[in-house]
Structure formats: C-alpha cells, structure tokens
mmCIF file of C-alpha atoms in Angstrom:
data_model
loop_
_atom_site.group_PDB
_atom_site.id
_atom_site.type_symbol
_atom_site.label_atom_id
_atom_site.label_comp_id
_atom_site.label_asym_id
_atom_site.label_seq_id
_atom_site.Cartn_x
_atom_site.Cartn_y
_atom_site.Cartn_z
ATOM 1 C CA MET A 73 4.386 13.461 -21.241
ATOM 2 C CA ALA A 74 4.706 10.380 -18.810
ATOM 3 C CA MET A 75 6.044 7.493 -21.070
ATOM 4 C CA ASP A 76 3.601 4.881 -20.686
ATOM 5 C CA HIS A 77 4.621 1.544 -18.486
ATOM 6 C CA ARG A 78 5.912 -0.493 -20.900
ATOM 7 C CA GLN A 79 8.049 2.560 -22.644
ATOM 8 C CA GLU A 80 9.545 3.028 -19.398
ATOM 9 C CA ASN A 81 10.159 -0.434 -18.787
ATOM 10 C CA GLU A 82 12.088 -0.450 -22.406
ATOM 11 C CA ALA A 83 13.412 3.070 -22.515
ATOM 12 C CA GLY A 84 17.152 2.448 -22.242
ATOM 13 C CA GLY A 85 17.361 -1.310 -22.733
ATOM 14 C CA ASP A 86 20.105 -3.395 -21.343
ATOM 15 C CA ALA A 87 21.634 -0.640 -19.458
ATOM 16 C CA LEU A 88 18.341 -0.712 -17.001
ATOM 17 C CA PRO A 89 18.122 -3.240 -13.749
ATOM 18 C CA VAL A 90 15.456 -5.936 -14.194
ATOM 19 C CA LEU A 91 12.733 -5.934 -11.804
ATOM 20 C CA HIS A 92 12.064 -9.231 -11.567
ATOM 21 C CA GLY A 93 9.180 -10.317 -10.188
ATOM 22 C CA LEU A 94 4.937 -10.814 -10.874
ATOM 23 C CA THR A 95 2.531 -9.256 -12.157
ATOM 24 C CA LEU A 96 -0.166 -10.295 -8.953
ATOM 25 C CA SER A 97 2.733 -9.710 -6.595
ATOM 26 C CA TYR A 98 2.196 -8.126 -3.576
ATOM 27 C CA PHE A 99 5.439 -6.581 -2.571
ATOM 28 C CA THR A 100 6.412 -6.598 -6.787
ATOM 29 C CA GLY A 101 3.345 -4.313 -7.059
ATOM 30 C CA LYS A 102 4.706 -1.728 -4.348
ATOM 31 C CA LEU A 103 8.312 -1.513 -5.736
ATOM 32 C CA GLU A 104 7.031 -1.004 -9.493
ATOM 33 C CA ALA A 105 5.001 1.777 -8.236
ATOM 34 C CA TYR A 106 7.136 3.488 -6.499
ATOM 35 C CA MET A 107 9.404 3.138 -9.022
ATOM 36 C CA ARG A 108 7.319 5.067 -11.938
ATOM 37 C CA ALA A 109 6.850 7.711 -9.419
ATOM 38 C CA LYS A 110 10.390 7.998 -8.514
ATOM 39 C CA GLY A 111 11.020 7.883 -12.632
ATOM 40 C CA LEU A 112 13.398 5.270 -12.236
ATOM 41 C CA GLY A 113 13.712 2.958 -15.259
ATOM 42 C CA TYR A 114 13.962 -0.932 -15.126
ATOM 43 C CA ARG A 115 12.986 -3.641 -17.208
ATOM 44 C CA PHE A 116 10.322 -5.641 -15.762
ATOM 45 C CA ARG A 117 10.890 -9.734 -15.938
ATOM 46 C CA GLU A 118 8.105 -12.160 -14.801
ATOM 47 C CA MET A 119 9.387 -14.608 -12.829
ATOM 48 C CA ASP A 120 9.601 -18.320 -13.566
ATOM 49 C CA MET A 121 10.815 -21.139 -10.566
ATOM 50 C CA ALA A 122 14.210 -20.956 -12.413
ATOM 51 C CA ALA A 123 14.356 -17.098 -12.109
ATOM 52 C CA PHE A 124 12.781 -17.380 -8.090
ATOM 53 C CA ARG A 125 15.733 -19.571 -7.668
ATOM 54 C CA ARG A 126 18.599 -17.621 -9.606
ATOM 55 C CA ALA A 127 17.145 -14.441 -7.362
ATOM 56 C CA ALA A 128 17.142 -16.817 -4.243
ATOM 57 C CA ARG A 129 21.225 -17.864 -4.647
ATOM 58 C CA ALA A 130 22.367 -14.237 -5.098
ATOM 59 C CA THR A 131 20.828 -12.721 -2.647
ATOM 60 C CA GLY A 132 20.166 -14.969 -0.004
ATOM 61 C CA ILE A 133 16.558 -14.886 -0.003
ATOM 62 C CA ALA A 134 13.793 -16.435 -1.761
ATOM 63 C CA GLN A 135 11.061 -13.447 -2.197
ATOM 64 C CA MET A 136 10.135 -11.286 -4.622
ATOM 65 C CA PRO A 137 10.650 -8.746 -6.396
ATOM 66 C CA GLN A 138 14.013 -8.549 -6.465
ATOM 67 C CA LEU A 139 16.179 -5.602 -8.728
ATOM 68 C CA GLU A 140 18.935 -7.170 -10.727
ATOM 69 C CA TYR A 141 21.682 -4.655 -12.191
ATOM 70 C CA PRO A 142 23.970 -5.169 -15.211
ATOM 71 C CA ASP A 143 27.012 -4.748 -12.900
ATOM 72 C CA GLY A 144 25.760 -7.997 -10.905
ATOM 73 C CA THR A 145 24.134 -5.830 -8.306
ATOM 74 C CA TRP A 146 20.945 -6.827 -6.233
ATOM 75 C CA LEU A 147 19.005 -5.427 -4.870
ATOM 76 C CA SER A 148 16.374 -6.977 -2.452
ATOM 77 C CA ASP A 149 13.467 -6.375 0.861
ATOM 78 C CA THR A 150 10.924 -2.973 -1.047
ATOM 79 C CA THR A 151 11.590 -1.060 2.396
ATOM 80 C CA PRO A 152 15.655 -0.667 2.339
ATOM 81 C CA ILE A 153 15.210 -0.631 -1.681
ATOM 82 C CA ILE A 154 12.837 2.779 -1.095
ATOM 83 C CA ARG A 155 15.407 3.940 1.086
ATOM 84 C CA HIS A 156 18.672 3.381 -0.448
ATOM 85 C CA PHE A 157 16.523 5.370 -3.399
ATOM 86 C CA GLU A 158 15.514 8.071 -1.031
ATOM 87 C CA GLU A 159 18.733 8.729 0.457
ATOM 88 C CA LYS A 160 20.272 8.712 -3.040
ATOM 89 C CA GLY A 161 18.022 11.513 -3.923
ATOM 90 C CA GLU A 162 17.048 10.956 -7.455
ATOM 91 C CA GLY A 163 13.885 12.688 -8.574
ATOM 92 C CA PRO A 164 11.151 13.713 -6.543
ATOM 93 C CA ALA A 165 11.426 12.944 -2.742
ATOM 94 C CA PHE A 166 9.092 11.046 -0.551
ATOM 95 C CA SER A 167 10.200 10.721 2.669
ATOM 96 C CA PRO A 168 9.250 13.613 4.957
ATOM 97 C CA ALA A 169 12.114 16.182 5.988
ATOM 98 C CA ASP A 170 10.706 16.546 9.145
ATOM 99 C CA PRO A 171 11.412 13.650 11.580
ATOM 100 C CA VAL A 172 7.906 13.287 13.305
ATOM 101 C CA THR A 173 6.644 12.812 9.731
ATOM 102 C CA ARG A 174 8.936 10.927 8.496
ATOM 103 C CA PHE A 175 8.451 8.693 11.534
ATOM 104 C CA LEU A 176 4.962 7.981 11.353
ATOM 105 C CA SER A 177 5.059 7.662 7.599
ATOM 106 C CA LEU A 178 7.899 4.845 8.626
ATOM 107 C CA ALA A 179 5.319 3.274 10.969
ATOM 108 C CA LEU A 180 2.929 2.661 8.642
ATOM 109 C CA GLU A 181 5.105 2.061 5.839
ATOM 110 C CA ASP A 182 5.668 -1.018 7.905
ATOM 111 C CA TYR A 183 2.051 -1.496 9.727
ATOM 112 C CA GLY A 184 0.941 -1.523 5.718
ATOM 113 C CA ASP A 185 4.001 -3.804 4.621
ATOM 114 C CA GLU A 186 3.544 -6.413 7.580
ATOM 115 C CA TRP A 187 -0.178 -6.443 9.174
ATOM 116 C CA LEU A 188 -2.291 -6.193 6.411
ATOM 117 C CA TRP A 189 -0.184 -9.541 4.527
ATOM 118 C CA ARG A 190 -2.769 -11.905 6.635
ATOM 119 C CA PRO A 191 -5.811 -10.363 5.401
ATOM 120 C CA ALA A 192 -4.246 -9.878 1.664
ATOM 121 C CA LEU A 193 -3.666 -13.531 1.905
ATOM 122 C CA TYR A 194 -6.629 -14.886 3.522
ATOM 123 C CA TYR A 195 -9.132 -12.865 0.845
ATOM 124 C CA ARG A 196 -6.975 -14.649 -2.118
ATOM 125 C CA TRP A 197 -6.559 -18.482 -0.641
ATOM 126 C CA ALA A 198 -9.770 -18.675 1.553
ATOM 127 C CA PHE A 199 -12.660 -17.797 -0.574
ATOM 128 C CA ASP A 200 -13.359 -20.184 -3.999
ATOM 129 C CA GLU A 201 -13.559 -17.540 -6.460
ATOM 130 C CA ASP A 202 -10.255 -16.053 -5.734
ATOM 131 C CA ALA A 203 -8.644 -18.827 -5.107
ATOM 132 C CA ARG A 204 -9.452 -20.549 -7.793
ATOM 133 C CA LEU A 205 -8.365 -16.989 -10.472
ATOM 134 C CA MET A 206 -4.908 -16.288 -8.957
ATOM 135 C CA SER A 207 -4.032 -20.417 -8.417
ATOM 136 C CA SER A 208 -4.817 -20.536 -12.459
ATOM 137 C CA GLN A 209 -2.712 -16.886 -12.980
ATOM 138 C CA ILE A 210 0.071 -18.092 -11.148
ATOM 139 C CA ALA A 211 0.202 -21.021 -12.601
ATOM 140 C CA ARG A 212 0.080 -19.950 -16.058
ATOM 141 C CA THR A 213 3.126 -17.178 -15.407
ATOM 142 C CA MET A 214 5.127 -18.610 -11.918
ATOM 143 C CA LEU A 215 4.556 -22.381 -12.884
ATOM 144 C CA ARG A 216 5.048 -22.065 -16.375
ATOM 145 C CA ASP A 217 8.872 -23.601 -16.542
ATOM 146 C CA LEU A 218 7.319 -27.208 -14.341
ATOM 147 C CA PRO A 219 6.646 -29.977 -17.098
ATOM 148 C CA LEU A 220 3.777 -30.425 -15.333
ATOM 149 C CA PRO A 221 0.207 -30.709 -17.166
ATOM 150 C CA PHE A 222 -1.419 -26.680 -16.094
ATOM 151 C CA ALA A 223 -4.447 -28.646 -14.267
ATOM 152 C CA LEU A 224 -1.317 -29.861 -11.730
ATOM 153 C CA ARG A 225 0.396 -26.778 -11.567
ATOM 154 C CA ARG A 226 -2.842 -24.998 -10.527
ATOM 155 C CA GLN A 227 -4.111 -27.493 -8.007
ATOM 156 C CA PHE A 228 -0.390 -27.844 -6.387
ATOM 157 C CA ILE A 229 -0.129 -23.953 -5.602
ATOM 158 C CA LEU A 230 -3.599 -23.985 -4.664
ATOM 159 C CA ARG A 231 -2.327 -26.526 -1.999
ATOM 160 C CA ARG A 232 0.682 -24.950 -1.175
ATOM 161 C CA GLN A 233 -1.244 -21.507 -0.221
ATOM 162 C CA ARG A 234 -3.593 -22.891 1.415
ATOM 163 C CA LYS A 235 -1.534 -24.560 3.549
ATOM 164 C CA VAL A 236 1.040 -21.968 4.130
ATOM 165 C CA PHE A 237 -1.014 -18.453 3.807
ATOM 166 C CA LEU A 238 -3.946 -19.512 5.796
ATOM 167 C CA LYS A 239 -3.179 -23.103 8.019
ATOM 168 C CA GLU A 240 0.405 -21.666 9.104
ATOM 169 C CA ASP A 241 -0.768 -18.156 9.653
ATOM 170 C CA GLY A 242 -2.949 -18.828 11.923
ATOM 171 C CA VAL A 243 -5.699 -18.796 10.305
ATOM 172 C CA THR A 244 -9.267 -20.607 11.669
ATOM 173 C CA ALA A 245 -12.908 -20.122 11.605
ATOM 174 C CA LYS A 246 -12.291 -18.474 15.112
ATOM 175 C CA THR A 247 -9.784 -15.640 13.771
ATOM 176 C CA ALA A 248 -11.852 -15.818 10.101
ATOM 177 C CA PRO A 249 -14.005 -12.883 11.808
ATOM 178 C CA ALA A 250 -11.172 -10.745 12.998
ATOM 179 C CA ILE A 251 -9.082 -10.449 9.403
ATOM 180 C CA GLU A 252 -11.914 -9.754 7.911
ATOM 181 C CA ALA A 253 -13.357 -7.273 10.522
ATOM 182 C CA LEU A 254 -9.349 -5.426 10.063
ATOM 183 C CA TYR A 255 -9.986 -5.430 6.253
ATOM 184 C CA LYS A 256 -13.381 -3.701 6.589
ATOM 185 C CA ARG A 257 -11.977 -1.332 9.319
ATOM 186 C CA THR A 258 -9.035 -0.018 7.295
ATOM 187 C CA LEU A 259 -11.179 0.605 3.949
ATOM 188 C CA ALA A 260 -13.472 2.517 6.341
ATOM 189 C CA GLU A 261 -10.531 4.989 8.137
ATOM 190 C CA MET A 262 -8.026 5.270 4.772
ATOM 191 C CA ASP A 263 -11.345 5.953 3.155
ATOM 192 C CA GLY A 264 -12.058 9.056 5.560
ATOM 193 C CA LEU A 265 -8.791 10.497 4.957
ATOM 194 C CA LEU A 266 -8.660 10.446 0.985
ATOM 195 C CA GLN A 267 -12.216 12.172 1.002
ATOM 196 C CA THR A 268 -9.884 14.940 2.523
ATOM 197 C CA ARG A 269 -6.764 14.689 0.528
ATOM 198 C CA PRO A 270 -4.724 12.993 -2.310
ATOM 199 C CA PHE A 271 -2.631 10.353 -0.027
ATOM 200 C CA LEU A 272 -2.215 9.770 3.516
ATOM 201 C CA LEU A 273 -0.412 12.117 5.109
ATOM 202 C CA GLY A 274 -0.952 15.185 2.662
ATOM 203 C CA ALA A 275 -0.366 16.477 -0.843
ATOM 204 C CA ARG A 276 2.381 13.907 -2.173
ATOM 205 C CA PRO A 277 3.067 10.283 -1.617
ATOM 206 C CA CYS A 278 5.249 8.860 1.855
ATOM 207 C CA GLU A 279 6.184 5.782 2.347
ATOM 208 C CA ALA A 280 3.287 5.440 3.943
ATOM 209 C CA ASP A 281 1.114 5.165 0.877
ATOM 210 C CA PHE A 282 3.787 2.559 -0.998
ATOM 211 C CA GLY A 283 3.100 0.430 2.374
ATOM 212 C CA PHE A 284 -0.639 -0.160 2.219
ATOM 213 C CA PHE A 285 -0.565 -0.071 -1.828
ATOM 214 C CA GLY A 286 1.023 -3.008 -2.046
ATOM 215 C CA SER A 287 -1.954 -5.043 -0.544
ATOM 216 C CA MET A 288 -4.279 -2.302 -1.655
ATOM 217 C CA PHE A 289 -3.635 -2.802 -5.389
ATOM 218 C CA ARG A 290 -2.054 -6.428 -6.466
ATOM 219 C CA HIS A 291 -4.918 -7.899 -3.842
ATOM 220 C CA PHE A 292 -7.556 -5.785 -2.179
ATOM 221 C CA SER A 293 -8.486 -3.867 -5.563
ATOM 222 C CA HIS A 294 -7.881 -6.998 -7.814
ATOM 223 C CA ASP A 295 -9.516 -10.060 -6.162
ATOM 224 C CA PRO A 296 -13.001 -10.493 -6.656
ATOM 225 C CA THR A 297 -14.235 -10.738 -3.178
ATOM 226 C CA PRO A 298 -12.243 -7.992 -1.508
ATOM 227 C CA ALA A 299 -12.543 -6.010 -4.633
ATOM 228 C CA ALA A 300 -16.154 -5.807 -3.934
ATOM 229 C CA LEU A 301 -16.020 -4.984 -0.648
ATOM 230 C CA MET A 302 -13.316 -1.971 -1.964
ATOM 231 C CA ARG A 303 -15.640 -0.721 -4.563
ATOM 232 C CA GLU A 304 -19.109 -0.741 -2.202
ATOM 233 C CA LYS A 305 -17.519 0.308 0.830
ATOM 234 C CA ALA A 306 -14.727 3.050 -0.410
ATOM 235 C CA PRO A 307 -14.746 4.899 -2.986
ATOM 236 C CA TYR A 308 -11.880 7.383 -2.164
ATOM 237 C CA VAL A 309 -9.576 4.258 -1.571
ATOM 238 C CA PHE A 310 -10.196 2.993 -4.846
ATOM 239 C CA ALA A 311 -10.076 6.236 -6.612
ATOM 240 C CA TRP A 312 -6.097 6.766 -4.615
ATOM 241 C CA VAL A 313 -5.018 2.636 -5.812
ATOM 242 C CA ALA A 314 -5.886 4.546 -9.640
ATOM 243 C CA ARG A 315 -3.846 7.506 -8.505
ATOM 244 C CA LEU A 316 -0.759 5.953 -7.225
ATOM 245 C CA TRP A 317 -0.027 3.994 -9.833
ATOM 246 C CA ALA A 318 -0.464 6.877 -12.533
ATOM 247 C CA TYR A 319 1.856 8.889 -10.404
ATOM 248 C CA ARG A 320 4.489 10.054 -12.568
ATOM 249 C CA PRO A 321 7.685 12.909 -10.921
ATOM 250 C CA GLU A 322 6.157 15.842 -13.209
ATOM 251 C CA ASP A 323 3.481 14.922 -10.567
ATOM 252 C CA ALA A 324 5.383 16.416 -7.587
ATOM 253 C CA GLN A 325 5.983 19.742 -9.372
ATOM 254 C CA GLY A 326 4.035 22.562 -6.702
ATOM 255 C CA THR A 327 3.751 19.854 -3.780
ATOM 256 C CA VAL A 328 5.071 19.799 -0.596
ATOM 257 C CA LEU A 329 6.279 17.120 2.029
ATOM 258 C CA PRO A 330 3.725 16.779 4.975
ATOM 259 C CA GLU A 331 4.824 18.232 8.178
ATOM 260 C CA GLY A 332 4.075 17.709 11.331
ATOM 261 C CA ILE A 333 0.886 15.502 12.574
ATOM 262 C CA PRO A 334 -1.808 15.739 9.832
ATOM 263 C CA ASP A 335 -5.882 15.290 10.643
ATOM 264 C CA GLY A 336 -7.154 12.372 10.613
ATOM 265 C CA LEU A 337 -4.045 9.659 11.883
ATOM 266 C CA ASP A 338 -6.423 8.475 14.794
ATOM 267 C CA GLY A 339 -8.012 5.642 13.615
ATOM 268 C CA LEU A 340 -4.707 3.458 11.562
ATOM 269 C CA MET A 341 -2.553 4.784 14.520
ATOM 270 C CA ALA A 342 -4.861 2.772 17.185
ATOM 271 C CA ASP A 343 -4.813 -0.572 14.865
ATOM 272 C CA PHE A 344 -1.181 0.343 14.865
ATOM 273 C CA ARG A 345 -0.200 0.948 18.820
ATOM 274 C CA ASP A 346 -3.140 -1.816 20.320
ATOM 275 C CA GLU A 347 -3.014 -4.332 17.644
ATOM 276 C CA TYR A 348 0.728 -4.170 15.791
ATOM 277 C CA LEU A 349 3.099 -3.250 18.623
ATOM 278 C CA PRO A 350 2.068 -5.791 20.845
ATOM 279 C CA TYR A 351 2.366 -8.624 18.857
ATOM 280 C CA LEU A 352 5.616 -7.107 17.468
ATOM 281 C CA ALA A 353 6.899 -7.427 21.126
ATOM 282 C CA ALA A 354 5.666 -10.109 21.558
ATOM 283 C CA ASN A 355 6.829 -12.287 18.377
ATOM 284 C CA SER A 356 10.262 -10.095 19.741
ATOM 285 C CA ALA A 357 9.860 -12.009 22.979
ATOM 286 C CA ALA A 358 9.431 -15.803 21.819
ATOM 287 C CA PHE A 359 12.080 -14.750 19.066
ATOM 288 C CA GLU A 360 14.932 -13.763 22.019
ATOM 289 C CA ARG A 361 13.584 -17.574 23.859
ATOM 290 C CA GLY A 362 14.587 -19.251 21.267
ATOM 291 C CA ALA A 363 10.427 -20.073 20.969
ATOM 292 C CA ARG A 364 9.284 -22.006 17.279
ATOM 293 C CA ASP A 365 5.614 -20.730 18.086
ATOM 294 C CA LEU A 366 4.035 -18.017 19.320
ATOM 295 C CA ARG A 367 0.203 -17.619 21.124
ATOM 296 C CA TYR A 368 -1.109 -14.555 22.775
ATOM 297 C CA GLU A 369 -4.589 -12.882 22.553
ATOM 298 C CA ALA A 370 -5.577 -9.124 21.010
ATOM 299 C CA ALA A 371 -8.490 -8.111 21.173
ATOM 300 C CA GLY A 372 -10.940 -11.232 22.576
ATOM 301 C CA THR A 373 -8.991 -13.019 19.739
ATOM 302 C CA SER A 374 -6.488 -16.012 20.152
ATOM 303 C CA TRP A 375 -3.622 -16.195 17.720
ATOM 304 C CA ALA A 376 -1.387 -19.052 17.615
ATOM 305 C CA LEU A 377 1.282 -18.067 15.064
ATOM 306 C CA PRO A 378 4.943 -19.305 13.585
ATOM 307 C CA VAL A 379 7.519 -16.997 15.323
ATOM 308 C CA ASN A 380 8.117 -14.093 12.233
ATOM 309 C CA PRO A 381 12.283 -13.232 12.602
ATOM 310 C CA TYR A 382 11.665 -10.942 9.425
ATOM 311 C CA ARG A 383 9.527 -8.937 12.507
ATOM 312 C CA VAL A 384 12.581 -8.688 14.959
ATOM 313 C CA HIS A 385 14.029 -6.819 12.187
ATOM 314 C CA CYS A 386 10.419 -4.760 12.109
ATOM 315 C CA LEU A 387 10.537 -3.770 15.299
ATOM 316 C CA ALA A 388 14.490 -2.771 16.193
ATOM 317 C CA ALA A 389 13.659 -0.246 12.878
ATOM 318 C CA LEU A 390 10.642 1.045 14.339
ATOM 319 C CA ALA A 391 11.939 1.166 18.052
ATOM 320 C CA GLY A 392 15.140 2.332 16.683
ATOM 321 C CA ALA A 393 14.016 5.259 14.643
ATOM 322 C CA TYR A 394 11.354 6.388 17.871
ATOM 323 C CA GLN A 395 14.649 6.117 20.212
ATOM 324 C CA ALA A 396 17.136 8.596 17.960
ATOM 325 C CA LEU A 397 13.836 11.012 18.049
ATOM 326 C CA SER A 398 14.712 14.278 20.593
ATOM 327 C CA GLY A 399 12.010 14.400 23.954
ATOM 328 C CA GLY A 400 10.270 16.774 22.334
ATOM 329 C CA GLU A 401 9.831 15.220 18.881
ATOM 330 C CA ARG A 402 8.144 11.944 21.224
ATOM 331 C CA ALA A 403 6.153 14.452 23.267
ATOM 332 C CA GLN A 404 4.534 15.115 20.018
ATOM 333 C CA LEU A 405 3.714 11.795 18.853
ATOM 334 C CA GLU A 406 2.717 10.582 22.537
ATOM 335 C CA PRO A 407 -1.118 10.911 21.859
ATOM 336 C CA LEU A 408 -1.403 8.761 18.803
ATOM 337 C CA LEU A 409 0.837 5.953 20.624
ATOM 338 C CA GLN A 410 0.348 6.141 24.439
ATOM 339 C CA GLU A 411 1.472 2.732 25.396
ATOM 340 C CA GLY A 412 3.226 1.831 22.173
ATOM 341 C CA ALA A 413 5.090 4.772 22.864
ATOM 342 C CA ARG A 414 6.382 2.925 25.788
ATOM 343 C CA ILE A 415 7.194 -0.578 23.926
ATOM 344 C CA LEU A 416 9.348 1.520 21.324
ATOM 345 C CA SER A 417 11.212 3.448 24.055
ATOM 346 C CA ASP A 418 11.758 0.035 25.915
ATOM 347 C CA TYR A 419 13.216 -2.540 23.258
ATOM 348 C CA LYS A 420 16.565 -3.149 23.497
ATOM 349 C CA GLY A 421 16.544 -6.122 21.279
ATOM 350 C CA ARG A 422 18.879 -6.636 17.814
ATOM 351 C CA ALA A 423 17.382 -6.977 14.797
ATOM 352 C CA PRO A 424 18.271 -10.810 13.223
ATOM 353 C CA ASP A 425 20.415 -10.541 10.677
ATOM 354 C CA ALA A 426 19.501 -10.930 6.981
ATOM 355 C CA PRO A 427 20.682 -14.365 5.579
ATOM 356 C CA ALA A 428 23.684 -13.984 3.320
ATOM 357 C CA ALA A 429 23.994 -13.968 -0.629
ATOM 358 C CA HIS A 430 25.027 -17.455 -1.564
ATOM 359 C CA ALA A 431 24.113 -19.412 1.448
ATOM 360 C CA LYS A 432 20.627 -21.321 1.595
ATOM 361 C CA PRO A 433 18.309 -19.497 0.611
ATOM 362 C CA ALA A 434 15.285 -17.934 3.222
ATOM 363 C CA ASP A 435 12.437 -16.777 2.677
ATOM 364 C CA ARG A 436 10.893 -13.613 3.426
ATOM 365 C CA GLN A 437 10.368 -14.409 7.007
ATOM 366 C CA TRP A 438 14.251 -15.553 7.103
ATOM 367 C CA ARG A 439 13.462 -18.745 8.276
#
C-alpha cells in the first residue's frame, strides 16, 4: 500500500530534503507529483516571505519550489531536478530510453511548462472570482509573515500579480481571445489523447506528463473559471490530473516506457512547432541583440513581451537535444516538426548562465 501524502512527507524525519513551495503553486505541484510517483521522500514546507528570500540567496534564483537537503545542498528548477533524479536511476524510470520518444517527451515537457504559463496566470488573475480567491490564499500563506492587515496583504498581491503576470506578459483585450483559445484547444487535444491511453505518451507517465501537470493541476483544475471549463469540456483531462497525482512507484509495475512516436500527437505538436518554437526563436534573436522587449505576430495576433533569458536557455536545450539525434531519428520527427525542424537544426546560440548562489537573486526568468 502507498503511504498517504502526509506520511510520505513526515517519514524519515530530518534525513529527508525539505521541499519549499506553496500548495497553490504551478511548479510546486509539478515537482510534488514527480517525487510522489518516483517514491522520493520529502518534507513539504509552505513558504513565507522569509523562506522565499532565504532560498533565493542560497540558489541565486527567486522562485519556487526549491529542494533543501540536510547537508546544505539545494536543487532548483523542476526540469533539471527531474533530469537529476532520472539520471540517478532510483525508482521507476519516467524518461523514455528511445531517443526519438525521449525528445518528444522533453519537447512537450518544456512546452507544457512555458507555453501554458500565460493562460494559467491569465485565468487566475484576469477573472474577479478567481483573483479574489487566490489573492486571499496567498495573503494567508506566503505573505503571512508580513506585518500588515490581511486586507492590505491581499490587495498587495492582487495588484502585484496583475501587473507582472497580465500587463507585463502581453495580456490585453486584443490578445486575451488567443490566450483563451490556447487553453481550450489544449484541453481538446489532451482529452482526445487521454481517451485512448492513461498518459500522454502511453501506459506510464513521462516528462511530458509532468510538464503539463503543473498548469493543469494547480491552476486549471483548481481555479474556478478554468476548472469549470475542464469539467465540462475535458473530463478525461480531469481524470488524468487525479490519476497522476495519485500515481505511486508500484503503479509502474507491469508497464513499459513508450518507444517510437505515439499516435495522436499531431495537435499538441502543431502548437509546439507553429507557436512555441517561432516565439523561442524570436525571443532568442532579441536576446542576442541585447533588446529588452520583443514584438512579433503569431496566428494573426500581435504580441509585445519582455525578452525572457530563461527561454533562451529552453531553446538552446531543445536544439541541443535535437542536434544530438542521428539523421534517421530526425527523419522520424520531421512530419511532426515540419518548419520547426529547421529552427532546431539551425540554432547556434548559447544559453545564458544561471544566476550564481549568494549573488543578487534573479527571478525564474533570469532577469
């Protein structure tokens, strides 16, 4: 029998790492689901502002979640954390051994992490019911150590989140329809896949599942407005969210990792190649020019966004993984990637270095 969540967190006491995060956080939910599925014990600790600053000083990045080990080691950024544990080989494997399938899993993990970020934050902060609920929760949790009345803490976080995650991330009356369309289209694409198999690529979860899980769990399936859409339009996605959260190491017994290119990925990969990769290329080119802002057009929508150094790193990682494939392996991917194959093949940029620990902390966009 699998232990329940609280027992998992408490078993082993001080020998376990501390997972610093928030129970309503996108990437905290992603990492918790992975560690539960992997059978990795941890102690969860709800961050307040003092803990957030402490973690930022230790790693150089003001973000959550962060893993702190008893020996003083810290791990940050969920994608390399997952890679770290997959390379260690403990517990069931969630990274396909087949190079083509592994590239697809990593590509979709990155896409789910980064491209669903905007709609997840849009639905949380652009709708009054959702924004009131979530600003109240953050005021009670992360801001609990600020010496201010609850109403002021709630108002502070509401204004801050709307400024950073709406206004400064290109959300306007003209772009909102495209953001909503992306969420609804993703629900339809995932729901079709999940009617035929339990996870996105097959019988066992892969990096791709955990990449989509962050937004689908802690935002889309919990926040009132997108959750209502999910329940109505995508019941198989709703069931997948619960299935992945409940997944334990013993559930991997009798299943194998997928090999080759699974059926039904055309829709998700079309968004990856037609929207996400061109954005990454434009963002990287702007970064190389030293620009602070990026303007580009996609699917008839004009976007004005800040340049994101972290996503330069994302493109470099994807291009490196693609360029490491053999010619035959790339040929298998070309029908799905189409013009995206050229972007990945031609990329010669260098990823910016991550911020150093104990330096002035940067946020997760590595500004």
